[in-house]
Amino acid sequence: MVKPEVIKVIDYTVDVAVIGGGPAGLAAAVSAHEHGAKSVVVIDRNSWLGGILPQCIHDGFGVEETGTSMTGPEYAEMYIEMAEKQGIDIMKETMVLQFDKKREITAVNKKGLHKIKASAIVLAMGCREKTRWNVMISGDRPSGIYTAGVAQAFINLYNIMPGKNVIILGSGDVGLIMARRLKFEGANVLGVVEILPYASGLPRNVVQCLEDYDIPLFLNHTVTCIDGKERLEQVTIAQVDGEMNIISGTEKKIECDTLLLSLGLIPENELANNIGIEIDNITGGPTVNQYLETTLSGVFACGNCLQVYDTVDVLSADAENAGRSAAKNSAIQKKDKKIIAKIVPGKGIRYVVPQIISEPGKVHLTLRVEKPGESSVLHMVAGDKEILKKRLAWVNPANMIGVDVDIPHEVLTSTQNLEVILVDR
Amino acid sequence: MKNFQVAIIGGGVIGSAIARELSMFKLDVAVFEMGSDVASGASKANSGVVHSGINSPTSSLKARFCVEGNKMFQSLANELDFPLQWVGKYIIAKNEEEVRDLEHLKKVGMNNNVPGLEIKNRSEVKKKEPNVSCFKALWIPTAGITLPYQFTIALAENAAENNVVFFLETKITDLKKQKNLFLIKTNKGDFQAGVVVNAAGLNCREVVSMMEEPDFQVYPCRGEYLVLDKNYSSLINSMIYPVPVKGSGVLGVHITPTIEGNILLGPSAEFIGDPYDKRTTNETMNTLFLEARGIIPSLPDKAVINAYSGIRCKLASPESGGWADYRIEESKNMPGFINLLGIESPGLTAAPAIAKEIIKMISHLIELNKKNSFKSRRHRRKRFSEMSAEEQSNLIKKDEKWGRIVCRCEHVTEAEVIEALSNPLEARVLSSVKYRCRAGMGRCQGGFCTQHIVRIMEEHFNMDVADMRLKSPNSNLFYGKTRGNQSD
Ligand SMILES: Cc1cc2nc3c(=O)[nH]c(=O)nc-3n(C[C@H](O)[C@H](O)[C@H](O)COP(=O)(O)OP(=O)(O)OC[C@H]3O[C@@H](n4cnc5c(N)ncnc54)[C@H](O)[C@@H]3O)c2cc1C
Ligand SMILES: Cc1cc2nc3c(=O)[nH]c(=O)nc-3n(C[C@H](O)[C@H](O)[C@H](O)COP(=O)(O)OP(=O)(O)OC[C@H]3O[C@@H](n4cnc5c(N)ncnc54)[C@H](O)[C@@H]3O)c2cc1C
């Protein structure tokens, strides 16, 4: 009998390992390389780079960043080229299974099991879509219920038609874009159902994806029941009141074979969660300081796994920060930083990223407000000292706000909490 | 016309257990199942509990088969390699009055020969189950958990490996006795058999009425469940049950750990008209949650990743209290026609013992001779996620498909999906993959793996996308290719 050969796992050592090769991971890798990291590797489980972008064949990407509107694949290509030019290592079709506190990554691909020791890790795993059960839609469990992103992948990447008579729940941009896409493919889009009193996607998408194609938008409505023992046969939609309770008597049954769910995204953080990196309950992403470093030293986070961004432009800019910090971290290997102050979301504010300030100086904040409003003022206060005051013409939870603030040294010596609040004008 | 010595109607846990038992003998046996896979009915949608036998009145068939079945489980699990854990069960009393119910249950249990029963006080329970709030509890060490669909699949696949023929997507539409043989009409043609076993679950009455006037009614009673994310698996260590609701014939909303780490909340109990109305309802989902929170006050809000329901096949009406014993009998007018009626809970537990009983009944009709070629063992390969780094590396070296992760939540590989799709029953729907290797059962509920499984079905099994289905003959997943690619 042949003695079984003992197979060794394949070992590497790198300065910066980036988990996820979407726009965030690529931007971070490019930036890490530009800031001095010698060996950078990007690991992605897909057979392609660019994350979710290759399936987003509509345009509207990169407007803020480059001034021109690109399609998703074009935008991704821009970063893929940069990464290739810099000689960044790419591992495709490689799934990261875990990493430990010493920053040793275990990943698997068709060549075998890999152990990658990294001086710094950048998390850029993106997010996954909410399912029917995140919003608890009761009824049967037939085929024909897809999340919008999955349906988009089937149509745009695999040329497979998921449905013919379609209802879309959720009016975020993905839902709106899918309404138009399905129409192009000859499907009958019966309507987009939105529980809020307004569409949650961009106004231009409401016009270009729904109005131009006479697709009805049911505001203040939701899907209350799903019928179909095998394939979907019908859904029930109903009106909701100001508290989002269903108004009985308003139920309407609509025959359809497909329900697309565009219910929002959940940052993908199993890897971080598994080793005890602190996760912010509101953002769903890791708690980070201004260098986008998580509560585990040497591990940084960016992109949609840090917080769900509105547009890819802002996301890429933040991801560069993570890449730069990772490069510096790997070069200096400094000791554990002390938490100096926490940023606390106060009145009118849903969340602020970063959540922690560990050094004085210039900090870029991204935040979301709690509800839509007209002109208001954003404040950051430390005890009785005001460090930021910014007027805003209008605010909306759907639009992320970015502000720069300079946090003086003396503030950090006197307080532990920096509160951000929104005041009506 | 194909002729079998024994035809079994229904590929649930009962039909599959009987098939496996019969596959030890020199016999031509067929199982007819209208679903696209075995375990299409109640056998996949239950609590997965291997009951101890304390809940049924002494000397009932339910008590007898439950206690006997429970004792057979460990050796069956060793032979067939399906998951089984003896996690034990607490039935909790909220107050002094309910303690009397515990004492009564304990007495019945002891009469039924259930060992190890003990009433524990609050502090003893707290030590084992810190998240559970109770006054006292009855501890039942012989209660276990299994994965009901994997148990059923293991029985059926082992039977198939021992030459039992499974006809999936094959519905019995009519039965007739012609001299000594039964003529079986199905949507896939006609068959003949010497003995017919009616293990059609909820459809048992419909099948009886193909032969004779049934002397009973079926009262379908739905039970809904919520499935919690694995992140919360540490909330409990054993099963936590309330005292049964009096006069309801059901056990009440309980909290059950599963082998995979997801906790189940449920089931509810609601008598319904349509025996195939497996929907979940808002009201019940809310009630389940509230009732479970009565037992585990710290139950988190956002923990649910799925919901489902299973239908109990009850022979007693709600007015009469909902409790009736099993009926396992050969028809008096139609010798050779064996009926299993009202096999509700603890049917999963009782299945191995019921199967032995059916063999006894068949042995009076046909001479049974053991075959030497019987393979009693079925080896389940370890999952990729359960292997050591060395085992993983070795397999990838042999076949790179072990290095391709297809399901991100459960870390299932392409090799495992192909193995699942190559099952001896030739069940090839998405849920056959899910129940065999867990791809699609995690928190993203198929968001990532569906596209990969579809690709594998196309590449390795030459399936057309238009023929791919979720779970049953008419549950198509797609409408072919997009417009630009229809000629592909
Ligand atoms: C349908 C849709 C339409 C959109 N339209 C627009 C638009 O018009 N304009 C705009 O600006 N933005 C748009 N966006 C948003 C934009 O696409 C996202 O903001 C951006 O792609 C997020 O980038 P990311 O790198 O964080 O995540 P992703 O693009 O999701 O990339 C994450 C990557 O990480 C990989 N990964 C995760 N876990 C692991 C692991 N364990 N091991 C290995 N790899 C892993 C994933 O495979 C993936 O490739 C749209 C998004 C969607 C879904
Ligand atoms: C909510 C609930 C919770 C339960 N919990 C437990 C538990 O924790 N422990 C326990 O021991 N038991 C439990 N049970 C009981 C257990 O699930 C059942 O007793 C068991 O699954 C019954 O198996 P079966 O094979 O008789 O029925 P089924 O699994 O329903 O199988 C019958 C099969 O026959 C097929 N069929 C029907 N008509 C035809 C036809 N004309 N032609 C071809 N095929 C046909 C159906 O498609 C079906 O697959 C529970 C049951 C329910 C509903």
Tab-separated table of C-alpha atoms in Angstrom, chain A residues 146 151 154-156 158-166 178 181-189 231 257-258, chain B residues 465-466 476-486:
chain	number	residue	atom	x	y	z
A	146	TYR	CA	-35.201	36.032	-5.449
A	151	ALA	CA	-31.769	37.975	-10.063
A	154	PHE	CA	-28.696	35.467	-13.232
A	155	ILE	CA	-29.692	37.863	-15.996
A	156	ASN	CA	-26.458	39.792	-16.472
A	158	TYR	CA	-25.541	33.917	-16.724
A	159	ASN	CA	-28.230	34.997	-19.239
A	160	ILE	CA	-30.884	33.157	-17.273
A	161	MET	CA	-34.433	34.514	-16.974
A	162	PRO	CA	-35.663	34.250	-13.374
A	163	GLY	CA	-39.253	35.324	-14.034
A	164	LYS	CA	-41.949	36.632	-16.343
A	165	ASN	CA	-44.545	38.443	-14.243
A	166	VAL	CA	-42.696	40.260	-11.546
A	178	MET	CA	-33.896	45.600	-11.887
A	181	ARG	CA	-33.671	45.442	-16.682
A	182	LEU	CA	-36.485	42.899	-16.512
A	183	LYS	CA	-38.629	45.059	-18.751
A	184	PHE	CA	-35.792	45.120	-21.337
A	185	GLU	CA	-35.762	41.343	-21.220
A	186	GLY	CA	-39.454	41.182	-21.991
A	187	ALA	CA	-40.770	40.502	-18.514
A	188	ASN	CA	-43.969	42.054	-17.276
A	189	VAL	CA	-43.075	44.206	-14.273
A	231	ARG	CA	-43.952	28.217	-8.132
A	257	ASP	CA	-44.708	34.278	-10.795
A	258	THR	CA	-41.771	36.181	-9.355
B	465	VAL	CA	-31.985	25.644	-16.857
B	466	ALA	CA	-35.653	25.443	-17.816
B	476	ASN	CA	-39.397	25.655	-11.778
B	477	LEU	CA	-36.627	28.079	-10.931
B	478	PHE	CA	-36.304	29.868	-14.265
B	479	TYR	CA	-37.937	30.658	-17.563
B	480	GLY	CA	-35.074	29.621	-19.798
B	481	LYS	CA	-32.437	31.943	-21.167
B	482	THR	CA	-32.705	35.702	-21.572
B	483	ARG	CA	-33.892	37.103	-24.888
B	484	GLY	CA	-30.474	37.608	-26.385
B	485	ASN	CA	-29.482	34.041	-25.604
B	486	GLN	CA	-32.488	31.942	-26.345
